[in-house]
């Protein structure tokens, strides 16, 4: 488990590709926050969390992960160059 976490933090796509089976079904989740108005004037908002799960094949997961890693890297490079 530590190796998987380290590979993720290091963005080691080769390790992640090797560790997942070709038949893997990978389930990821994200929390979506929605805010409800409790008063008519909209002053008080009440947060409501919903968990959304996504099923992906190994290929879908790794492609999405590579895209996310690239976007974060591009953003970091852009902020460092400014």
CSV table of C-alpha atoms in Angstrom, one decimal:
chain,number,residue,atom,x,y,z
A,1,UNK,CA,0.0,0.0,0.0
A,2,UNK,CA,2.9,2.4,0.7
A,3,UNK,CA,4.4,1.6,-2.7
A,4,UNK,CA,1.1,2.5,-4.4
A,5,UNK,CA,0.8,5.7,-2.5
A,6,UNK,CA,4.5,6.6,-3.3
A,7,UNK,CA,4.0,5.8,-7.0
A,8,UNK,CA,0.9,8.0,-7.0
A,9,UNK,CA,2.7,10.9,-5.3
A,10,UNK,CA,5.7,10.5,-7.6
A,11,UNK,CA,3.4,10.3,-10.6
A,12,UNK,CA,5.1,7.0,-11.6
A,13,UNK,CA,2.8,5.8,-14.4
A,14,UNK,CA,5.0,2.8,-15.2
A,15,UNK,CA,4.6,1.4,-11.7
A,16,UNK,CA,0.9,2.1,-11.7
A,17,UNK,CA,0.5,0.4,-15.1
A,18,UNK,CA,2.4,-2.7,-13.8
A,19,UNK,CA,0.5,-3.0,-10.5
A,20,UNK,CA,-3.0,-3.0,-11.9
A,21,UNK,CA,-4.4,-6.1,-13.6
A,22,UNK,CA,-5.7,-5.7,-17.2
A,23,UNK,CA,-9.0,-7.0,-15.9
A,24,UNK,CA,-9.1,-4.5,-13.0
A,25,UNK,CA,-12.3,-2.6,-12.2
A,26,UNK,CA,-11.2,0.6,-10.5
A,27,UNK,CA,-13.7,2.5,-8.4
A,28,UNK,CA,-12.9,6.1,-7.5
A,29,UNK,CA,-15.0,8.6,-5.7
A,30,UNK,CA,-15.3,12.3,-5.2
A,31,UNK,CA,-17.3,14.5,-2.8
A,32,UNK,CA,-19.6,17.1,-4.4
A,33,UNK,CA,-20.7,19.8,-2.1
A,34,UNK,CA,-24.0,21.5,-2.7
A,35,UNK,CA,-25.3,24.4,-0.7
A,36,UNK,CA,-28.9,24.9,0.2
A,37,UNK,CA,-30.4,28.2,1.2
A,38,UNK,CA,-32.0,28.0,4.6
A,39,UNK,CA,-33.4,31.5,4.6
A,40,UNK,CA,-35.3,33.4,1.9
A,41,UNK,CA,-32.7,36.2,1.8
A,42,UNK,CA,-30.0,33.7,1.0
A,43,UNK,CA,-27.8,34.7,3.9
A,44,UNK,CA,-27.4,31.3,5.5
A,45,UNK,CA,-26.3,28.4,3.3
A,46,UNK,CA,-26.3,24.8,4.5
A,47,UNK,CA,-23.7,22.5,3.0
A,48,UNK,CA,-24.8,19.0,1.8
A,49,UNK,CA,-22.2,16.5,0.7
A,50,UNK,CA,-22.9,13.8,-1.9
A,51,UNK,CA,-20.3,11.1,-2.8
A,52,UNK,CA,-20.2,10.2,-6.5
A,53,UNK,CA,-18.5,7.0,-7.5
A,54,UNK,CA,-17.1,6.2,-10.9
A,55,UNK,CA,-16.2,2.7,-12.3
A,56,UNK,CA,-13.3,2.6,-14.7
A,57,UNK,CA,-11.2,0.0,-16.5
A,58,UNK,CA,-7.4,0.1,-16.0
A,59,UNK,CA,-7.0,1.9,-19.3
A,60,UNK,CA,-9.6,4.5,-18.5
A,61,UNK,CA,-8.2,5.1,-15.0
A,62,UNK,CA,-4.6,5.4,-16.1
A,63,UNK,CA,-5.5,7.7,-19.1
A,64,UNK,CA,-7.5,10.0,-16.8
A,65,UNK,CA,-4.8,9.9,-14.2
A,66,UNK,CA,-2.1,10.8,-16.7
A,67,UNK,CA,-4.3,13.7,-17.9
A,68,UNK,CA,-4.7,15.0,-14.4
A,69,UNK,CA,-1.0,14.7,-13.6
A,70,UNK,CA,-0.2,16.6,-16.8
A,71,UNK,CA,-2.7,19.4,-16.0
A,72,UNK,CA,-1.3,19.8,-12.5
A,73,UNK,CA,2.3,19.8,-13.8
A,74,UNK,CA,1.4,22.4,-16.5
A,75,UNK,CA,-0.2,24.6,-13.8
A,76,UNK,CA,2.8,24.3,-11.6
A,77,UNK,CA,5.2,25.2,-14.4
A,78,UNK,CA,3.0,28.1,-15.4
A,79,UNK,CA,2.9,29.5,-11.8
A,80,UNK,CA,6.7,29.1,-11.5
A,81,UNK,CA,7.4,31.0,-14.7
A,82,UNK,CA,5.3,34.0,-13.6
